[in-house]
PDB file of C-alpha atoms in Angstrom:
ATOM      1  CA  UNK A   1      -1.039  24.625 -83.330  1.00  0.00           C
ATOM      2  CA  UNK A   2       1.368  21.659 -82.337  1.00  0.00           C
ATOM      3  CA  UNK A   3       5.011  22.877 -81.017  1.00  0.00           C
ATOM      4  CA  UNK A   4       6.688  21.216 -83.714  1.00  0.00           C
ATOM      5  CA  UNK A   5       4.637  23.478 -85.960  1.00  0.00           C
ATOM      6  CA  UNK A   6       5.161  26.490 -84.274  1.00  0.00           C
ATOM      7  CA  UNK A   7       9.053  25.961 -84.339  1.00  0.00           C
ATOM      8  CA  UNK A   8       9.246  25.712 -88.285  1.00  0.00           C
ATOM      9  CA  UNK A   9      11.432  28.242 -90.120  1.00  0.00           C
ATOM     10  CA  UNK A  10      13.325  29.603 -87.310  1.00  0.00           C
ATOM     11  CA  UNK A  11      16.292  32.262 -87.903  1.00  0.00           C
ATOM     12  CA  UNK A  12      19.661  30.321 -87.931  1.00  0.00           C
ATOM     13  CA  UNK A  13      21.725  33.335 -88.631  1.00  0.00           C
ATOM     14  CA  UNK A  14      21.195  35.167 -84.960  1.00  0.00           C
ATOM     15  CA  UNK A  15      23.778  37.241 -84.042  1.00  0.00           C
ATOM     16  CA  UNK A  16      23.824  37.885 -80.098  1.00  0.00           C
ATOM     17  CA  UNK A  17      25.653  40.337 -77.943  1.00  0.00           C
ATOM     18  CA  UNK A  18      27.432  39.590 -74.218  1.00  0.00           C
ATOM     19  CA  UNK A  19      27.803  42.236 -71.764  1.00  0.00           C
ATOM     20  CA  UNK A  20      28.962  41.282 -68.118  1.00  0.00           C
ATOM     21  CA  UNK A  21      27.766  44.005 -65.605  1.00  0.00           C
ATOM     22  CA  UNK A  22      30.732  44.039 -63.030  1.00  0.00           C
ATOM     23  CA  UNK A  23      33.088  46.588 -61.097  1.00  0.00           C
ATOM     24  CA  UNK A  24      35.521  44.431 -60.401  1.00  0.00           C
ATOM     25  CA  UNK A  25      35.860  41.886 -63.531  1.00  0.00           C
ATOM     26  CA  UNK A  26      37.181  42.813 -66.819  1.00  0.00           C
ATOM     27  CA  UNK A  27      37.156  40.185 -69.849  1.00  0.00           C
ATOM     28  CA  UNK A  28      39.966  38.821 -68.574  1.00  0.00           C
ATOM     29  CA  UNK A  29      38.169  37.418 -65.927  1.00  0.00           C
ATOM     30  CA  UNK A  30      34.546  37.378 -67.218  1.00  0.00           C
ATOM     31  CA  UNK A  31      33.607  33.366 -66.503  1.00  0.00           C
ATOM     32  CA  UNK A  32      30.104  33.779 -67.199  1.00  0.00           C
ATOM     33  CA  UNK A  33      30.496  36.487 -70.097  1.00  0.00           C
ATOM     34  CA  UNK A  34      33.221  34.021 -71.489  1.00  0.00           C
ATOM     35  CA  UNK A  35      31.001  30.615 -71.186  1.00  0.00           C
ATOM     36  CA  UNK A  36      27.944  31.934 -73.015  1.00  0.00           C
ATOM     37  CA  UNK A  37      29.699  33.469 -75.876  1.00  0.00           C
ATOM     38  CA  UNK A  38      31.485  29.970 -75.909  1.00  0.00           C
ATOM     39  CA  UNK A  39      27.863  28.728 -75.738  1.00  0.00           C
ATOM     40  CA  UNK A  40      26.302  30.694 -78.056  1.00  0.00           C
ATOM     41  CA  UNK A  41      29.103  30.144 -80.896  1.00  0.00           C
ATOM     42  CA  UNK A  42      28.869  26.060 -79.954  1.00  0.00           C
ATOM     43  CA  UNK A  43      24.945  26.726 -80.749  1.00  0.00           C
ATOM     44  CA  UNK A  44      25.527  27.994 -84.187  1.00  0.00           C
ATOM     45  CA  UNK A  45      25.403  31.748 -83.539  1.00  0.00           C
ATOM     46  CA  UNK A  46      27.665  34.799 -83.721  1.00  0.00           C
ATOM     47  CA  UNK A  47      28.529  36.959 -81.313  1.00  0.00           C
ATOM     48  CA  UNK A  48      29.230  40.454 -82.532  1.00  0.00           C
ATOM     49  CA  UNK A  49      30.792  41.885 -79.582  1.00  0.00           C
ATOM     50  CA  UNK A  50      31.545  40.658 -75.806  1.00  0.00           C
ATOM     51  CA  UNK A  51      32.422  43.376 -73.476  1.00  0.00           C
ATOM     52  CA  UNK A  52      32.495  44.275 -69.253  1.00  0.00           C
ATOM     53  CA  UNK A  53      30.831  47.486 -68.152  1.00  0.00           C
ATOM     54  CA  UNK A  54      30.719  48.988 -64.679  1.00  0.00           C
ATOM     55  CA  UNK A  55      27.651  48.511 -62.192  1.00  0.00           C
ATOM     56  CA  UNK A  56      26.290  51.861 -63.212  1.00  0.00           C
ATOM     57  CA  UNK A  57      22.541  53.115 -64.225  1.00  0.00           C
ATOM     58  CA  UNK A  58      24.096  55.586 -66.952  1.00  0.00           C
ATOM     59  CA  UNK A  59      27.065  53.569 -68.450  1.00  0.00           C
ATOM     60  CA  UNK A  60      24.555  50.569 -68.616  1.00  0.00           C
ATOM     61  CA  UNK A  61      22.003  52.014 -69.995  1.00  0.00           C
ATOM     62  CA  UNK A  62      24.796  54.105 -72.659  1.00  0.00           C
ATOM     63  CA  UNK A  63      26.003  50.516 -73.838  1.00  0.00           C
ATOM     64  CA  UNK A  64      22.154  48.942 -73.889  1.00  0.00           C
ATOM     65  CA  UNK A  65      21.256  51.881 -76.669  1.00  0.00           C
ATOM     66  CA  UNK A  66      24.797  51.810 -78.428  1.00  0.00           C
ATOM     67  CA  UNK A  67      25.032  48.006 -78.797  1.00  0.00           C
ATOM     68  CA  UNK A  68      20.916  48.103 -80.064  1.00  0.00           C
ATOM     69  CA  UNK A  69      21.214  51.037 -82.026  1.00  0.00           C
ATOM     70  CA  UNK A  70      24.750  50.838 -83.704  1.00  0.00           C
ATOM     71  CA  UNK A  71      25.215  47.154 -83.503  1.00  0.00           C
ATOM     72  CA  UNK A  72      21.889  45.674 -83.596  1.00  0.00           C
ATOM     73  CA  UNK A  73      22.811  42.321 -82.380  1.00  0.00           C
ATOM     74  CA  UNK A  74      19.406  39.794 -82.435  1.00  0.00           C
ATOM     75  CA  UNK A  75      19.724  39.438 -78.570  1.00  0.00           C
ATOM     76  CA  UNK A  76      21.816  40.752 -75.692  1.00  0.00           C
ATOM     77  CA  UNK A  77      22.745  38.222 -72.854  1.00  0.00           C
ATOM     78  CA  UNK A  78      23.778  40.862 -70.184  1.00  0.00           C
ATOM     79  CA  UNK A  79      25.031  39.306 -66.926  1.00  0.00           C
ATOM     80  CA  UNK A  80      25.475  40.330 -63.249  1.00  0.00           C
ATOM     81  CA  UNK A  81      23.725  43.539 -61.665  1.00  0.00           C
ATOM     82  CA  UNK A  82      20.310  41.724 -60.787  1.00  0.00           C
ATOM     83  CA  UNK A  83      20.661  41.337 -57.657  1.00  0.00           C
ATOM     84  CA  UNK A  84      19.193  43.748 -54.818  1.00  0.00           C
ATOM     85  CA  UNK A  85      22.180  45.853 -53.285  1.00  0.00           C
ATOM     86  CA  UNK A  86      22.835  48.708 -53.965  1.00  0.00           C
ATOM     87  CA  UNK A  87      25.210  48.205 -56.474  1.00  0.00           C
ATOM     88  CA  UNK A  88      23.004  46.256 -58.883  1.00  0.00           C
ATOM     89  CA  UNK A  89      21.291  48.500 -61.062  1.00  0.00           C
ATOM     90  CA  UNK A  90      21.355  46.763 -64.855  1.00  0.00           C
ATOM     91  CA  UNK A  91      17.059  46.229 -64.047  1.00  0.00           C
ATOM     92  CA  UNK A  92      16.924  50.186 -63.712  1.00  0.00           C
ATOM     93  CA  UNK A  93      19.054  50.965 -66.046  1.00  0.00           C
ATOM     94  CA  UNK A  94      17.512  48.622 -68.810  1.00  0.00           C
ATOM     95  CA  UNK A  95      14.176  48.123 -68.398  1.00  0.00           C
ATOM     96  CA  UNK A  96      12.893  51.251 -68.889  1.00  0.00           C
ATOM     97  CA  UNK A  97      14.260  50.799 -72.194  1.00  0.00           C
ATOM     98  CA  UNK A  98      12.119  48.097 -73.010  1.00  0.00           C
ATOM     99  CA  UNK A  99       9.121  48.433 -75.350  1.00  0.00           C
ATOM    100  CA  UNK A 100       7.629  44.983 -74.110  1.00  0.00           C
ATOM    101  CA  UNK A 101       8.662  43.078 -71.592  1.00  0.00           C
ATOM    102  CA  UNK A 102       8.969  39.065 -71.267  1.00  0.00           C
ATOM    103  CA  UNK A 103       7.557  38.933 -67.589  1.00  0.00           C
ATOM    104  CA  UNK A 104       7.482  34.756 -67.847  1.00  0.00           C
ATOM    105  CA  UNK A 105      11.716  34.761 -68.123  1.00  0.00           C
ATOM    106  CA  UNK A 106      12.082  35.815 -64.600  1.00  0.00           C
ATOM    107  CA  UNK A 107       9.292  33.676 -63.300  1.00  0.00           C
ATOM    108  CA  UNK A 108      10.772  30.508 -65.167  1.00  0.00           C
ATOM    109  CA  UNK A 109      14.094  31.262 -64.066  1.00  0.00           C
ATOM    110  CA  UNK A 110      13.095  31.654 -60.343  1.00  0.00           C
ATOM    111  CA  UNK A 111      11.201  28.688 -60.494  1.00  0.00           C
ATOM    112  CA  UNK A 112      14.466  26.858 -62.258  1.00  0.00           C
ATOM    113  CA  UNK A 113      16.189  28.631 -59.562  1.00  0.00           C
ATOM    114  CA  UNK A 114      14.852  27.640 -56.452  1.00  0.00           C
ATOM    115  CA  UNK A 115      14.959  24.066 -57.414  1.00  0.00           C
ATOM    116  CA  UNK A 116      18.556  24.561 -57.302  1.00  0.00           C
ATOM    117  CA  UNK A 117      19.005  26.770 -54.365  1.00  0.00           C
ATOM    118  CA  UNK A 118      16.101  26.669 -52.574  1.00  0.00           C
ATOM    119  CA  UNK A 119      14.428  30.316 -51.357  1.00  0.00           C
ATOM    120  CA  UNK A 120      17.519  32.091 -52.245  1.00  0.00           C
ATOM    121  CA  UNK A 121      15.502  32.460 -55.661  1.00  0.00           C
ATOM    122  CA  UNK A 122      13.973  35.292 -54.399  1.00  0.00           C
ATOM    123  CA  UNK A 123      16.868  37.417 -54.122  1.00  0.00           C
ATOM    124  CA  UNK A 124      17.121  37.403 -58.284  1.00  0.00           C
ATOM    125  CA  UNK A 125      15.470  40.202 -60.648  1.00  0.00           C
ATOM    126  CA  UNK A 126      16.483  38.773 -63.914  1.00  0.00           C
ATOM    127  CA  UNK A 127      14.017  39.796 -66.752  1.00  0.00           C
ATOM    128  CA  UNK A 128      14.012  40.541 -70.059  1.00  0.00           C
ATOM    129  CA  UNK A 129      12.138  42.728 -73.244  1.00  0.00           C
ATOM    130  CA  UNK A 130      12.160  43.730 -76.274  1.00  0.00           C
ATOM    131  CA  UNK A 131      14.231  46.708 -77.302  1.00  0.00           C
ATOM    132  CA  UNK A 132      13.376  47.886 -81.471  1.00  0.00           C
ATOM    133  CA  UNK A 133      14.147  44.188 -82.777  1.00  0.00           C
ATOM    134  CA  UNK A 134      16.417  42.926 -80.021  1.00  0.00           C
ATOM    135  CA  UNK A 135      15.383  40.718 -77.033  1.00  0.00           C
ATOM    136  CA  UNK A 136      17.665  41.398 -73.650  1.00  0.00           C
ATOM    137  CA  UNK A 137      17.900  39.091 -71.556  1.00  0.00           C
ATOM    138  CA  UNK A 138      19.271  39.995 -68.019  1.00  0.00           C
ATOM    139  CA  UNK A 139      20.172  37.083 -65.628  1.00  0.00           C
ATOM    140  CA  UNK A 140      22.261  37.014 -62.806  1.00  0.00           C
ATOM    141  CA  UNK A 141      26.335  37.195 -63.113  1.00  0.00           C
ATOM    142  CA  UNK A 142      26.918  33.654 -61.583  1.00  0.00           C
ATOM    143  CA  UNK A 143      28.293  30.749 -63.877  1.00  0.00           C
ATOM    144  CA  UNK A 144      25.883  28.764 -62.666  1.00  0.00           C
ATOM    145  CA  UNK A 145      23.123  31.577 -63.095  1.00  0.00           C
ATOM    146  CA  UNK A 146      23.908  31.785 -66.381  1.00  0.00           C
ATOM    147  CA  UNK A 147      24.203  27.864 -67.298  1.00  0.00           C
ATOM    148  CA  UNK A 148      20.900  27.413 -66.136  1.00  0.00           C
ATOM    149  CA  UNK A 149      18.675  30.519 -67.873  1.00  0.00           C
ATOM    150  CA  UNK A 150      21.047  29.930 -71.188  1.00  0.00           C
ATOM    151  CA  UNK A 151      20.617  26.260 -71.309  1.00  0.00           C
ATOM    152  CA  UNK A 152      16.788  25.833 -70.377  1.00  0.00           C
ATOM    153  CA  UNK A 153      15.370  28.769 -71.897  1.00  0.00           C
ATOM    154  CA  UNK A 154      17.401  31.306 -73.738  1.00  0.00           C
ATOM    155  CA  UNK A 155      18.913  29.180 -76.283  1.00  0.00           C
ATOM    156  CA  UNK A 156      15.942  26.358 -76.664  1.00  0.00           C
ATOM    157  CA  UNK A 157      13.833  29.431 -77.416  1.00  0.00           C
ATOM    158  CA  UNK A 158      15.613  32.189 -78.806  1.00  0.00           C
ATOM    159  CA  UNK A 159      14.938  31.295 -82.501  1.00  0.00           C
ATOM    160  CA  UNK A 160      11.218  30.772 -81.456  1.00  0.00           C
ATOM    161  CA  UNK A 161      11.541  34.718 -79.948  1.00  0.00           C
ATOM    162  CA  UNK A 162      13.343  36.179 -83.415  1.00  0.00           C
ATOM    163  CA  UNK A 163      10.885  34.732 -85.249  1.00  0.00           C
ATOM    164  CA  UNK A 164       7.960  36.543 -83.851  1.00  0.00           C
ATOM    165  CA  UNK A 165       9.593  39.656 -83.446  1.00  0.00           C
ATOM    166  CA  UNK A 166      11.079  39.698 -87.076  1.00  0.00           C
ATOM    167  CA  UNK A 167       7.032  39.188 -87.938  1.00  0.00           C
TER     168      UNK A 167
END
C-alpha cells in the first residue's frame, strides 16, 4: 500500500496534552512546553491542558494516569527528565505504564540527533507508547530537542498513529 494511501482519513480533531518535567521551571518559564503547544495549536490541534511537574517517579507517573484517565487527551508531549542523572526519571516513571511501546521514536530521534550534535545522542532516552488510546511521547526538555522530534516525526505522523490506534 502506497503512503499516500495509507495517510487517507486521518483524525483532524486531535487533542494533545504538554507536560514539562522540571524542578526548577514553572509555566512561566517553560520554553519548550510553551513552543509545542504554540506548535501544536499552529498545526490545527487543541491542547487540553499544559502544565510543569517536578522530576519525580511518583508525581510523574500521578499526572501520566490523571491526564490519560480523566482527560484523555489523543497524545501527551511530555518534555525534560530523559536524560541519565539522577534526577531524570519521566522513562521510569512512564514507561511502565505503557501497554506498547514505539521503540523506532527513540531510535529516529537519536539518529536525528546525532546529526545535530554528534555522539552526544547517546546521552538521550526519549521513547514513547501507547497508554489505553493515548500515545506519549517523551523527548528531551531542550528547545531544540523538542523542535526537532515535534517537527520531523511527532506532528508529520501523529494523525497516521491515532488512526491505527482508534482502529
Amino acid at each position: 500500500m502506497s503512503t499516500l494511501l495509507h495517510k487517507q482519513n486521518l483524525p483532524d480533531d486531535i487533542k494533545i496534552a504538554v507536560i514539562s518535567v522540571s524542578t526548577t521551571r514553572g509555566l512561566a518559564d517553560d520554553k519548550a512546553g510553551t513552543w509545542i503547544k504554540k506548535q501544536a495549536k499552529k498545526e490545527g490541534h487543541e491542547v487540553v491542558i499544559h502544565q510543569t511537574v517536578t522530576d519525580d517517579i511518583d508525581a510523574i507517573t500521578e499526572l501520566t494516569r490523571h491526564v490519560t484517565e480523566k482527560i484523555s487527551p489523543d497524545a501527551i508531549i511530555m518534555t525534560g527528565g530523559t536524560g541519565i542523572s539522577p534526577k531524570d526519571v519521566t522513562i521510569e516513571a512512564v514507561k511502565p505504564l505503557f501497554e506498547k511501546e514505539l521503540t523506532a521514536f527513540g531510535t529516529l530521534f537519536t539518529q536525528l540527533s546525532f546529526e545535530e550534535i554528534d555522539s552526544a545522542a547517546i546521552l538521550s532516552r526519549a521513547t514513547a507508547g501507547i497508554i489505553k488510546n493515548t500515545i506519549i511521547f517523551c523527548m528531551p526538555g531542550s528547545i531544540k530537542a523538542c523542535k526537532l522530534a515535534c517537527n520531523a516525526l511527532i506532528f508529520p505522523e501523529l494523525g497516521h498513529i491515532l488512526k491505527h490506534i482508534r482502529e
